[in-house]
Coordinates of C-alpha atoms in Angstrom, one line a residue:
X1 CA -49.1 13.9 -64.0
X2 CA -52.1 14.1 -62.1
X3 CA -51.9 10.4 -61.0
X4 CA -47.9 10.5 -60.0
X5 CA -48.7 13.8 -58.0
X6 CA -51.4 11.7 -56.6
X7 CA -48.9 8.7 -55.6
X8 CA -45.9 11.1 -54.6
X9 CA -48.8 12.1 -51.6
X10 CA -49.7 9.1 -51.0
X11 CA -46.6 7.7 -50.7
X12 CA -45.7 10.7 -47.9
X13 CA -48.3 10.4 -45.8
X14 CA -48.1 6.7 -45.5
X15 CA -44.3 7.8 -44.0
X16 CA -45.6 10.6 -42.4
X17 CA -48.3 8.6 -40.2
X18 CA -45.8 6.5 -38.2
X19 CA -48.9 4.7 -36.1
X20 CA -49.6 2.9 -39.6
X21 CA -45.7 1.5 -39.8
X22 CA -45.4 -2.2 -39.9
X23 CA -44.4 -3.2 -36.6
X24 CA -40.7 -4.3 -38.1
X25 CA -40.4 -1.1 -39.4
X26 CA -41.2 0.1 -35.9
X27 CA -38.3 -1.7 -34.6
X28 CA -35.7 -1.0 -37.0
X29 CA -36.4 3.3 -36.3
X30 CA -36.8 2.4 -32.5
X31 CA -32.7 -0.2 -33.1
X32 CA -31.5 2.5 -35.3
X33 CA -29.6 5.1 -32.7
X34 CA -28.3 2.2 -30.4
X35 CA -27.3 0.2 -33.5
X36 CA -25.3 3.2 -34.6
X37 CA -23.8 3.6 -31.3
X38 CA -22.8 0.2 -30.9
X39 CA -21.0 -0.1 -34.5
X40 CA -19.5 3.7 -33.6
X41 CA -18.1 2.3 -30.1
X42 CA -17.3 -0.5 -32.1
X43 CA -14.8 1.0 -34.6
X44 CA -13.6 3.0 -32.2
X45 CA -12.6 -0.3 -29.8
X46 CA -11.6 -2.0 -33.4
X47 CA -8.8 1.2 -34.0
X48 CA -8.1 1.8 -30.4
X49 CA -7.0 -1.7 -30.5
X50 CA -5.1 -1.3 -33.8
X51 CA -3.3 2.1 -32.9
X52 CA -2.2 0.1 -29.1
X53 CA -1.0 -2.8 -31.9
X54 CA 0.9 0.1 -33.9
X55 CA 2.6 1.2 -30.3
X56 CA 3.8 -2.0 -29.3
X57 CA 5.4 -2.2 -32.5
X58 CA 6.8 1.7 -31.8
X59 CA 7.7 -0.1 -28.4
X60 CA 9.8 -3.2 -30.6
X61 CA 12.1 -1.0 -32.2
X62 CA 12.8 1.1 -29.2
X63 CA 14.2 -2.4 -27.9
X64 CA 16.1 -2.6 -31.2
X65 CA 17.8 1.2 -30.6
X66 CA 18.5 -0.1 -27.2
X67 CA 20.1 -3.3 -28.1
X68 CA 22.4 -1.4 -30.1
X69 CA 23.3 1.1 -27.4
X70 CA 25.4 -2.1 -26.5
X71 CA 27.6 -2.6 -28.2
X72 CA 28.5 1.2 -28.2
X73 CA 28.7 1.2 -24.4
X74 CA 30.8 -1.6 -24.2
X75 CA 33.3 -0.3 -27.0
X76 CA 33.6 3.1 -25.1
X77 CA 34.2 1.8 -21.8
X78 CA 36.7 -0.9 -23.3
X79 CA 38.5 2.8 -24.8
X80 CA 38.5 3.7 -21.5
X81 CA 40.3 0.8 -19.8
X82 CA 42.8 0.7 -22.4
X83 CA 43.0 4.5 -21.6
X84 CA 44.0 4.0 -17.8
X85 CA 46.5 1.2 -18.9
X86 CA 49.8 3.6 -19.9
X87 CA 51.8 5.3 -17.6
X88 CA 51.2 8.8 -15.6
X89 CA 52.0 11.4 -18.6
X90 CA 52.7 9.0 -21.2
X91 CA 50.6 8.2 -24.2
X92 CA 49.1 5.0 -25.7
X93 CA 50.6 3.3 -29.1
X94 CA 48.1 4.0 -31.7
X95 CA 48.2 0.5 -33.0
X96 CA 47.1 -0.6 -29.5
X97 CA 43.9 1.5 -30.0
X98 CA 43.2 1.9 -33.5
X99 CA 41.1 -1.8 -32.8
X100 CA 39.1 0.0 -29.8
X101 CA 38.4 2.8 -32.0
X102 CA 37.6 1.5 -35.2
X103 CA 34.6 -0.6 -32.6
X104 CA 33.3 2.4 -30.7
X105 CA 33.1 4.5 -34.4
X106 CA 31.0 1.4 -35.8
X107 CA 28.6 1.2 -33.2
X108 CA 28.3 4.6 -32.9
X109 CA 27.5 4.6 -36.5
X110 CA 24.7 1.9 -35.9
X111 CA 23.1 3.5 -33.4
X112 CA 22.7 6.5 -35.5
X113 CA 21.0 4.6 -38.3
X114 CA 18.6 3.4 -35.8
X115 CA 18.0 6.3 -34.6
X116 CA 17.0 7.5 -38.4
X117 CA 14.4 5.0 -38.3
X118 CA 13.0 5.3 -34.8
X119 CA 10.3 7.9 -35.5
X120 CA 8.8 7.6 -32.2
X121 CA 10.9 8.5 -29.5
X122 CA 9.4 11.5 -26.9
X123 CA 10.9 15.0 -26.9
X124 CA 13.4 13.9 -23.8
X125 CA 14.6 10.9 -25.4
X126 CA 15.4 12.9 -28.2
X127 CA 16.9 15.9 -26.3
X128 CA 19.2 13.4 -24.7
X129 CA 20.1 11.9 -27.7
X130 CA 21.3 14.7 -29.0
X131 CA 23.6 15.4 -26.4
X132 CA 24.9 12.0 -27.1
X133 CA 25.5 13.1 -30.6
X134 CA 27.5 16.4 -28.9
X135 CA 30.1 13.7 -26.6
X136 CA 30.6 11.3 -29.4
X137 CA 31.5 14.6 -31.6
X138 CA 33.9 15.4 -29.0
X139 CA 35.6 11.5 -28.7
X140 CA 38.5 12.4 -31.4
X141 CA 39.6 15.0 -28.9
X142 CA 39.6 13.3 -26.6
X143 CA 41.1 9.8 -28.3
X144 CA 44.3 12.7 -29.4
X145 CA 45.0 13.9 -26.0
X146 CA 45.0 10.0 -24.8
X147 CA 47.3 9.1 -27.1
X148 CA 49.5 12.3 -26.8
X149 CA 49.7 11.8 -22.9
X150 CA 48.6 15.8 -22.9
X151 CA 45.6 14.3 -20.4
X152 CA 46.2 13.1 -17.3
X153 CA 44.8 9.3 -16.1
X154 CA 42.4 11.0 -14.1
X155 CA 41.0 13.3 -16.7
X156 CA 41.3 10.6 -19.4
X157 CA 38.9 8.3 -17.6
X158 CA 36.4 11.7 -16.4
X159 CA 36.2 12.0 -20.1
X160 CA 34.6 9.3 -20.8
X161 CA 33.0 8.8 -18.1
X162 CA 31.1 12.2 -19.4
X163 CA 30.2 10.1 -22.8
X164 CA 29.3 7.4 -20.7
X165 CA 27.2 9.5 -18.5
X166 CA 24.8 10.7 -21.5
X167 CA 24.6 7.3 -23.2
X168 CA 23.2 6.6 -19.9
X169 CA 21.1 9.2 -19.5
X170 CA 19.4 8.3 -23.0
X171 CA 18.4 5.2 -22.4
X172 CA 16.7 6.1 -19.3
X173 CA 14.5 8.8 -21.5
X174 CA 13.8 5.8 -23.8
X175 CA 12.6 3.3 -20.4
X176 CA 10.1 6.8 -20.1
X177 CA 8.8 6.2 -23.4
X178 CA 7.7 2.3 -22.5
X179 CA 4.2 3.5 -21.1
X180 CA 2.7 0.1 -20.9
X181 CA 3.2 -1.4 -17.3
X182 CA 3.1 -4.6 -18.9
X183 CA 6.8 -3.2 -20.1
X184 CA 8.1 -0.6 -18.5
X185 CA 9.0 -2.9 -15.1
X186 CA 11.5 -4.9 -17.9
X187 CA 13.1 -1.7 -19.3
X188 CA 13.2 0.1 -15.7
X189 CA 15.1 -3.5 -14.5
X190 CA 17.5 -3.3 -17.7
X191 CA 18.7 0.2 -17.4
X192 CA 19.0 -0.1 -13.1
X193 CA 21.5 -3.3 -14.3
X194 CA 23.4 -1.2 -17.4
X195 CA 23.5 1.7 -14.7
X196 CA 24.8 -1.4 -12.2
X197 CA 27.3 -2.6 -15.3
X198 CA 28.4 1.0 -15.8
X199 CA 29.6 1.5 -12.0
X200 CA 31.7 -2.1 -12.9
X201 CA 33.3 -0.9 -15.7
X202 CA 34.7 2.8 -14.1
X203 CA 35.5 0.9 -11.1
X204 CA 37.9 -1.4 -13.5
X205 CA 39.5 1.3 -15.1
X206 CA 39.8 3.7 -11.8
X207 CA 41.8 0.6 -10.5
X208 CA 43.6 0.1 -13.6
X209 CA 44.8 3.9 -13.4
X210 CA 45.7 3.5 -9.2
X211 CA 47.9 0.2 -10.9
X212 CA 49.8 2.1 -13.4
X213 CA 50.5 5.3 -11.1
X214 CA 51.0 3.2 -7.8
X215 CA 48.8 4.4 -5.7
X216 CA 44.8 5.8 -5.5
X217 CA 45.0 9.3 -5.5
X218 CA 42.3 10.1 -2.7
X219 CA 40.0 11.9 -4.7
X220 CA 40.2 8.2 -7.2
X221 CA 39.2 6.1 -3.2
X222 CA 36.6 8.3 -2.4
X223 CA 34.9 8.1 -5.3
X224 CA 35.3 4.5 -5.6
X225 CA 33.3 4.4 -2.4
X226 CA 30.7 6.4 -3.9
X227 CA 31.0 4.1 -6.9
X228 CA 30.0 1.1 -4.7
X229 CA 27.4 2.6 -3.3
X230 CA 25.9 4.0 -6.4
X231 CA 26.5 -0.3 -7.4
X232 CA 24.2 -1.5 -4.8
X233 CA 21.7 1.0 -5.2
X234 CA 21.4 -0.1 -9.1
X235 CA 21.2 -3.4 -8.2
X236 CA 18.6 -3.1 -4.6
X237 CA 16.4 -1.0 -7.6
X238 CA 16.8 -4.1 -10.5
X239 CA 15.6 -6.8 -7.7
X240 CA 12.9 -4.4 -6.7
X241 CA 11.4 -3.9 -10.1
X242 CA 12.7 -7.0 -11.7
X243 CA 10.3 -10.1 -11.6
X244 CA 11.8 -12.9 -9.4
X245 CA 12.7 -14.8 -12.6
X246 CA 14.9 -12.4 -13.5
X247 CA 16.5 -12.1 -10.4
X248 CA 17.2 -15.9 -10.4
X249 CA 18.9 -15.1 -13.7
X250 CA 20.9 -12.3 -12.6
X251 CA 22.2 -14.3 -9.8
X252 CA 22.7 -17.1 -11.6
X253 CA 24.8 -15.9 -14.6
X254 CA 26.7 -13.2 -12.7
X255 CA 28.8 -15.6 -10.7
X256 CA 31.8 -17.8 -10.8
X257 CA 35.4 -17.9 -9.8
X258 CA 36.5 -14.8 -11.6
X259 CA 33.7 -12.8 -10.3
X260 CA 34.4 -13.5 -7.0
X261 CA 38.0 -13.1 -7.2
X262 CA 36.8 -9.4 -8.8
X263 CA 34.5 -8.9 -5.6
X264 CA 37.5 -9.6 -3.5
X265 CA 39.9 -7.3 -5.2
X266 CA 37.8 -4.4 -5.0
X267 CA 37.3 -5.1 -1.5
X268 CA 40.8 -5.2 -0.8
X269 CA 41.5 -1.7 -2.4
X270 CA 38.6 -0.3 -0.5
X271 CA 40.1 -1.1 3.3
X272 CA 43.7 -0.1 1.7
X273 CA 44.0 2.1 -1.1
X274 CA 47.3 3.4 -1.0
X275 CA 48.8 0.1 -1.3
X276 CA 46.6 -0.9 -4.9
X277 CA 50.0 -1.9 -6.8
X278 CA 51.0 -4.4 -3.8
X279 CA 47.2 -6.0 -3.7
X280 CA 46.4 -6.0 -7.3
X281 CA 48.2 -7.6 -9.9
X282 CA 46.5 -5.7 -13.7
X283 CA 46.1 -9.1 -14.9
X284 CA 43.8 -10.6 -12.2
X285 CA 42.2 -7.2 -12.0
X286 CA 41.5 -7.1 -16.0
X287 CA 40.5 -11.0 -16.1
X288 CA 37.4 -10.2 -13.3
X289 CA 36.2 -6.8 -14.6
X290 CA 35.8 -8.1 -17.8
X291 CA 34.3 -11.5 -16.9
X292 CA 31.6 -9.6 -14.8
X293 CA 31.2 -7.1 -17.4
X294 CA 30.5 -9.9 -19.8
X295 CA 28.1 -11.6 -17.7
X296 CA 26.1 -8.4 -16.7
X297 CA 25.6 -7.8 -20.6
X298 CA 24.4 -11.7 -21.0
X299 CA 21.9 -10.8 -18.4
X300 CA 21.1 -7.4 -20.3
X301 CA 20.7 -9.4 -24.0
X302 CA 18.6 -11.3 -21.4
X303 CA 16.4 -8.8 -20.7
X304 CA 16.0 -6.9 -23.8
X305 CA 15.0 -10.3 -25.6
X306 CA 12.6 -10.7 -22.9
X307 CA 10.6 -7.0 -23.5
X308 CA 11.1 -7.8 -27.3
X309 CA 9.4 -10.6 -27.1
X310 CA 6.6 -9.3 -24.6
X311 CA 6.1 -6.1 -27.0
X312 CA 5.7 -9.1 -29.8
X313 CA 2.8 -10.7 -28.1
X314 CA 1.0 -7.8 -26.7
X315 CA 1.0 -6.6 -30.5
X316 CA -0.3 -10.0 -31.7
X317 CA -2.5 -9.8 -29.1
X318 CA -3.9 -6.6 -29.6
X319 CA -4.1 -7.2 -33.4
X320 CA -5.8 -10.7 -32.5
X321 CA -8.6 -8.3 -29.9
X322 CA -9.0 -6.4 -33.2
X323 CA -10.4 -8.7 -35.7
X324 CA -12.2 -11.0 -32.8
X325 CA -14.0 -7.1 -32.3
X326 CA -14.6 -6.9 -35.8
X327 CA -16.2 -10.5 -36.0
X328 CA -18.3 -9.5 -32.9
X329 CA -19.3 -6.1 -33.7
X330 CA -20.6 -7.8 -37.5
X331 CA -22.6 -10.9 -36.0
X332 CA -24.1 -8.4 -33.1
X333 CA -25.4 -6.4 -36.1
X334 CA -26.9 -9.5 -37.4
X335 CA -28.4 -10.5 -34.4
X336 CA -29.4 -7.7 -33.8
X337 CA -31.9 -7.8 -37.0
X338 CA -32.9 -11.0 -36.5
X339 CA -34.4 -10.0 -33.2
X340 CA -35.5 -7.5 -34.2
X341 CA -37.6 -9.1 -36.6
X342 CA -38.5 -11.9 -34.0
X343 CA -40.4 -9.3 -31.9
X344 CA -41.3 -7.1 -34.1
X345 CA -45.0 -9.0 -33.8
X346 CA -44.6 -8.4 -30.0
X347 CA -44.6 -4.7 -29.9
X348 CA -47.7 -2.7 -29.2
X349 CA -49.0 0.9 -29.1
X350 CA -48.2 1.6 -25.6
X351 CA -44.5 1.2 -25.7
X352 CA -43.8 4.4 -26.7
X353 CA -46.2 5.8 -24.1
X354 CA -44.2 3.7 -21.3
X355 CA -40.6 4.2 -22.8
X356 CA -41.2 8.3 -22.6
X357 CA -42.5 7.7 -19.2
X358 CA -40.0 5.5 -17.9
X359 CA -37.5 7.8 -19.0
X360 CA -39.1 11.6 -17.8
X361 CA -39.4 9.8 -14.1
X362 CA -35.8 8.8 -14.5
X363 CA -34.0 11.6 -16.0
X364 CA -36.8 14.3 -15.1
X365 CA -39.1 13.7 -12.6
X366 CA -37.5 11.4 -10.1
X367 CA -34.3 13.7 -10.0
X368 CA -36.3 16.8 -9.1
X369 CA -37.7 14.7 -6.1
X370 CA -35.0 13.7 -4.7
X371 CA -33.6 16.9 -4.9
X372 CA -36.5 18.6 -3.2
X373 CA -36.2 15.5 -0.2
X374 CA -32.6 16.9 -0.2
X375 CA -33.6 20.3 0.7
X376 CA -36.6 20.1 2.9
X377 CA -37.0 16.3 3.8
X378 CA -40.8 16.4 2.6
X379 CA -42.5 13.5 2.6
X380 CA -46.2 14.4 1.5
X381 CA -44.6 13.6 -2.3
X382 CA -47.1 11.9 -4.7
X383 CA -46.2 9.7 -7.4
X384 CA -47.7 10.2 -11.0
X385 CA -48.1 6.6 -12.1
X386 CA -47.2 5.9 -15.7
X387 CA -49.9 6.4 -18.1
X388 CA -49.8 2.9 -19.2
X389 CA -53.2 0.9 -17.8
X390 CA -53.9 -2.3 -20.0
X391 CA -53.7 -5.5 -18.0
X392 CA -51.0 -7.5 -20.2
X393 CA -47.6 -8.0 -20.1
X394 CA -46.3 -3.8 -20.5
X395 CA -49.1 -2.3 -18.0
X396 CA -47.5 -5.2 -15.9
X397 CA -44.2 -3.3 -16.2
X398 CA -46.1 0.0 -16.2
X399 CA -46.7 -0.9 -13.0
X400 CA -44.2 -2.0 -11.6
X401 CA -42.0 0.7 -12.5
X402 CA -44.7 2.9 -10.2
X403 CA -43.4 0.8 -7.6
X404 CA -39.8 1.2 -7.9
X405 CA -40.8 4.8 -8.0
X406 CA -42.5 5.1 -5.2
X407 CA -39.8 3.1 -3.5
X408 CA -36.8 5.1 -4.9
X409 CA -38.8 8.5 -3.2
X410 CA -39.2 6.6 -0.3
X411 CA -35.3 5.4 0.0
X412 CA -34.8 9.1 -0.8
X413 CA -36.9 10.4 2.3
X414 CA -35.4 8.1 4.6
X415 CA -31.9 8.6 3.1
X416 CA -32.8 12.9 4.1
X417 CA -34.3 11.3 7.7
X418 CA -31.1 9.7 8.4
X419 CA -28.5 12.4 7.1
X420 CA -30.3 15.0 9.4
X421 CA -30.2 12.8 12.1
X422 CA -26.4 11.6 11.7
X423 CA -25.9 15.2 12.0
X424 CA -27.7 16.2 14.9
X425 CA -26.2 13.5 16.9
X426 CA -22.4 14.3 15.3
X427 CA -23.2 17.6 17.2
X428 CA -24.2 16.5 20.6
X429 CA -21.8 13.8 20.4
X430 CA -18.9 16.8 19.6
X431 CA -20.7 19.6 22.0
X432 CA -21.2 16.8 25.2
X433 CA -17.6 15.4 24.6
X434 CA -16.2 18.9 23.9
X435 CA -17.6 20.2 27.2
X436 CA -15.6 16.9 28.4
X437 CA -12.7 18.2 27.3
X438 CA -12.9 21.9 28.7
X439 CA -13.2 20.6 32.1
X440 CA -10.2 18.3 31.6
X441 CA -8.3 21.0 30.2
X442 CA -8.9 23.4 33.1
X443 CA -8.3 20.2 35.5
X444 CA -4.9 19.7 34.1
X445 CA -4.3 23.9 34.2
X446 CA -4.7 23.4 38.1
X447 CA -2.8 20.6 38.4
X448 CA -0.1 22.1 36.2
X449 CA 0.4 25.5 38.3
X450 CA 0.2 23.2 42.1
X451 CA 2.6 20.5 40.3
X452 CA 6.8 21.1 41.0
X453 CA 7.8 17.4 40.0
X454 CA 9.8 18.4 36.9
X455 CA 8.7 14.8 35.4
X456 CA 5.1 14.7 36.3
X457 CA 4.5 18.1 34.7
X458 CA 5.9 17.1 31.4
X459 CA 3.8 14.4 31.9
X460 CA 1.2 16.7 32.4
X461 CA 1.8 18.4 29.5
X462 CA 2.1 15.9 27.5
X463 CA -2.2 15.0 28.5
X464 CA -3.0 18.6 28.0
X465 CA -1.5 18.3 24.4
X466 CA -3.7 15.2 23.9
X467 CA -6.6 16.7 25.5
X468 CA -6.3 20.0 22.9
X469 CA -5.9 17.7 19.9
X470 CA -9.0 16.1 21.0
X471 CA -10.6 19.6 21.2
X472 CA -9.7 20.0 17.9
X473 CA -11.4 16.7 16.1
X474 CA -14.7 18.2 18.2
X475 CA -14.4 20.9 16.6
X476 CA -13.7 19.4 13.1
X477 CA -16.8 17.1 13.8
X478 CA -19.0 20.2 14.1
X479 CA -17.9 21.8 11.0
X480 CA -18.4 18.9 9.4
X481 CA -21.6 18.5 10.1
X482 CA -22.4 21.8 9.7
X483 CA -22.5 23.4 12.7
X484 CA -20.7 26.4 14.2
X485 CA -17.6 26.0 16.4
X486 CA -18.4 27.9 20.1
X487 CA -15.0 28.4 21.0
X488 CA -14.0 31.9 19.2
X489 CA -11.9 34.7 19.9
X490 CA -13.6 38.3 20.9
X491 CA -10.9 40.5 20.3
X492 CA -8.0 40.8 17.1
X493 CA -5.4 38.5 17.3
X494 CA -1.7 38.7 16.2
X495 CA -1.4 36.9 13.1
X496 CA 2.0 35.3 15.4
X497 CA 0.0 34.4 18.1
X498 CA -2.6 32.4 15.7
X499 CA 0.4 30.6 14.2
X500 CA 1.8 29.4 17.4
X501 CA -1.5 28.8 18.7
X502 CA -2.0 26.5 16.2
X503 CA 1.3 24.6 16.3
X504 CA 0.4 23.8 19.4
X505 CA -2.5 22.2 18.2
X506 CA -0.6 19.4 17.0
X507 CA 1.1 16.0 17.8
X508 CA 4.5 16.8 17.1
X509 CA 4.5 20.7 18.0
X510 CA 8.1 20.8 18.2
X511 CA 8.8 19.8 14.9
X512 CA 7.3 23.4 13.9
X513 CA 9.6 26.6 13.7
X514 CA 7.4 29.7 13.4
X515 CA 9.4 32.6 11.4
X516 CA 8.5 36.1 11.7
X517 CA 5.0 37.6 10.4
X518 CA 3.7 40.9 9.5
X519 CA 2.9 42.8 12.0
X520 CA -0.7 42.1 11.6
X521 CA -3.8 41.1 13.4
X522 CA -6.5 38.9 12.9
X523 CA -10.3 39.6 13.6
X524 CA -11.5 37.7 16.1
X525 CA -14.4 36.0 14.9
X526 CA -12.1 34.6 12.2
X527 CA -9.1 34.1 14.5
X528 CA -10.4 30.9 15.8
X529 CA -11.5 29.3 12.3
X530 CA -7.9 29.9 11.1
X531 CA -5.9 28.2 14.3
X532 CA -7.7 25.2 13.2
X533 CA -7.5 25.4 9.7
X534 CA -3.6 26.1 9.7
X535 CA -3.5 23.0 12.7
X536 CA -4.9 20.5 10.0
X537 CA -2.1 22.0 7.6
X538 CA 1.0 21.5 10.2
X539 CA -0.5 18.0 11.2
X540 CA -0.7 16.7 7.9
X541 CA 2.6 18.2 6.9
X542 CA 4.0 16.7 10.3
X543 CA 2.6 13.3 9.7
X544 CA 4.0 12.8 5.8
X545 CA 7.2 14.5 5.9
X546 CA 10.6 12.5 8.1
X547 CA 10.4 12.7 12.0
X548 CA 13.9 14.9 12.0
X549 CA 12.7 17.3 9.6
X550 CA 11.4 20.9 10.5
X551 CA 8.1 22.3 9.5
X552 CA 8.3 25.6 8.9
X553 CA 5.1 28.4 9.2
X554 CA 5.3 31.6 8.6
X555 CA 3.7 34.8 6.9
X556 CA 4.2 37.1 4.3
X557 CA 2.1 40.4 3.0
X558 CA -0.1 39.4 0.2
X559 CA -0.2 41.7 -3.3
X560 CA -3.6 43.1 -3.7
X561 CA -4.0 43.0 0.5
X562 CA -4.2 40.4 2.8
X563 CA -1.7 38.1 4.7
X564 CA -0.3 34.8 2.9
X565 CA 0.4 32.3 5.5
X566 CA 3.1 29.7 4.1
X567 CA 3.1 25.8 5.4
X568 CA 6.0 24.2 4.3
X569 CA 7.2 20.8 4.9
X570 CA 10.1 18.2 3.1
X571 CA 7.9 15.3 3.2
X572 CA 7.1 12.7 0.4
X573 CA 5.0 15.7 -1.5
X574 CA 2.4 15.0 -4.3
X575 CA 2.2 14.0 -7.5
X576 CA 0.5 16.2 -10.1
X577 CA -2.8 14.1 -10.2
X578 CA -3.0 14.0 -6.9
X579 CA -2.0 17.6 -6.0
X580 CA -4.4 18.4 -8.2
X581 CA -6.9 16.2 -6.8
X582 CA -6.4 17.6 -2.9
X583 CA -6.8 21.1 -4.7
X584 CA -10.5 20.4 -5.9
X585 CA -11.4 18.9 -2.9
X586 CA -10.7 21.9 -1.0
X587 CA -12.7 24.2 -3.3
X588 CA -15.4 21.8 -3.8
X589 CA -15.6 21.3 0.1
X590 CA -15.5 25.3 0.4
X591 CA -18.8 25.8 -1.9
X592 CA -20.4 22.9 -0.6
X593 CA -23.4 23.3 0.6
X594 CA -24.7 19.8 0.6
X595 CA -23.2 18.3 3.8
X596 CA -22.2 15.1 2.3
X597 CA -19.2 14.3 3.9
X598 CA -16.2 12.2 2.4
X599 CA -14.5 9.2 3.0
X600 CA -12.0 9.2 6.2
X601 CA -8.7 9.9 4.3
X602 CA -10.3 13.1 2.7
X603 CA -11.5 14.9 6.1
X604 CA -8.8 16.8 6.7
X605 CA -8.8 18.6 3.7
X606 CA -12.7 19.0 4.0
X607 CA -12.6 20.6 7.3
X608 CA -9.8 23.3 5.5
X609 CA -11.8 23.7 2.8
X610 CA -15.4 24.1 5.2
X611 CA -13.4 26.1 6.8
X612 CA -11.7 28.6 4.2
X613 CA -15.2 28.9 2.4
X614 CA -17.1 30.1 5.8
X615 CA -14.6 33.3 5.2
X616 CA -13.2 33.6 1.6
X617 CA -9.8 32.4 2.5
X618 CA -8.1 30.9 -0.2
X619 CA -5.9 27.8 0.0
X620 CA -3.7 25.6 -2.7
X621 CA -0.6 23.1 -2.1
X622 CA 2.1 23.4 -4.5
X623 CA 5.0 21.1 -5.3
X624 CA 8.2 23.0 -2.6
X625 CA 11.4 21.2 -4.0
X626 CA 11.0 17.9 -1.9
X627 CA 7.8 18.4 -0.4
X628 CA 5.2 20.4 -0.1
X629 CA 3.9 24.3 0.1
X630 CA 0.6 24.8 1.6
X631 CA -0.9 28.4 0.6
X632 CA -2.7 30.3 3.0
X633 CA -4.5 33.6 1.8
X634 CA -6.3 35.9 4.3
X635 CA -8.2 38.4 2.1
X636 CA -7.9 42.4 3.3
X637 CA -11.3 42.8 5.0
X638 CA -9.6 39.5 7.5
X639 CA -6.5 41.1 9.0
X640 CA -5.6 45.1 10.1
X641 CA -2.1 46.3 10.4
X642 CA -0.6 46.7 14.2
X643 CA 2.9 48.1 14.8
X644 CA 5.6 46.1 15.5
X645 CA 5.1 42.7 17.0
X646 CA 7.5 42.3 20.4
X647 CA 9.7 39.6 20.8

């Protein structure tokens, strides 16, 4: 027993005294963490490839489901065309309708079956499919009304169009589930072309109704024009996302004598809808429309085949990558073990000291020194050398690292000096330019008072506006440089005057509509900055909105005290990601004291954030219909209530 205890003590002592471990063991211990990380990263990457392959397989099922929609859409369109080929107020012989009904029901059953096997649809697509089921369940009632003649031609076409609209909405929702850029373009082109084909089918049925009736109704004539516009829009959308080869396939397929005849007849109908029966023969119109729809269907099937082939190719590629990553990971493990064994004899005791010192410099000492230099630009900083004093390779590496450390500190000091110098240069240039602009404004005011020629006076007003904008740009430069702006108000200013002053400092001030504001005044020390803040928001709103639209600015009471200022435009808007990033940028600028400036495209929002941060003003950007709403929240200490403002 005593011998066993002595053996265990010796083994534990050997394990604890790691300085006497063999170098291969040391290397194995050093490499354990990176090897485990590499294995973990490799496994995550392989799982990612496998997941991507599964996603592409799911997209193939989506393509199959989309292909199953084609017969159903075509059958419903055929029923709609047949319903339009009957006298007004009369029904259809059941025998002529049964084959179409059976085809539609069979296609609907096929779509339901495919849907049951497709479990990867998104929430929106599932909701649209439920709408499709509701419309398909209502088809028998619509057919009875068509067969009995209890619904007029226009109503019958409208009933079938509602069903087809639900199918198209479901198709559009499925396009959103093709998240991969390599597939989404073809999926979008497929949907746009299907929508254009639906317009051709609707025009087919509507003109047939006009032929049966002897004339087109005024509402049908208008609807045909709208349908033609939608058709052209969808074809333009198709061309925008389709590849050149797909566009060429469409042009070569949807062509020919019957297509040209159909287009010619449709143009005649558009110009003389009242004489549709005398202009168009039902057989010719049927033949041309059916041929056009059939050729569009050929292109649709070709796009579906391309989509399926792309999904299969991507699935194979990701599967191959998963296999290659597994092989590379295994080979890397063997290589790491071999390299560790080969170089283990070369490691020296001072390696740990060098590694520890290097990490300490990189993670602690160097960041601390850089932060100190940014704050006070101190240059008398001593670089403590790495405690490895040998003259062999590791000692040379230590001295090289010391040189890098000194150079990094020197570079940080130079950057601090450069940053301070640039800030001072910006301030000096801004102040010089500010003085010149102020003199220019005073001179133009004198010229405006003396000028009597309306045209010259208008030109002077334009120059005055340009100079005002130059003054605002100079003030923005001082704001970005961290300096205070000399132009301030000494007395409280009515909120309406603040908003009008802000509008006058932008180029497109004519488009700004200042609405009625609450009867409050803005304290003088904040009024000037508020003018510049609102001017930046108005400038942004007028720049990114159509030139014929108006930008509305107004104020309203703020819950809990203060005032809210709204700047509303009808521009291009922003995506959710860009909107969140813009709001983060404003918040960062409001709380940032480092003096770091963003890139030029961000300067406007950066100025807004800086000005807002000075006075505790809240600024946020929100979606507003087709445009954007900027909300400026003034705290209660910046405003005070007064009597009603005069008009």
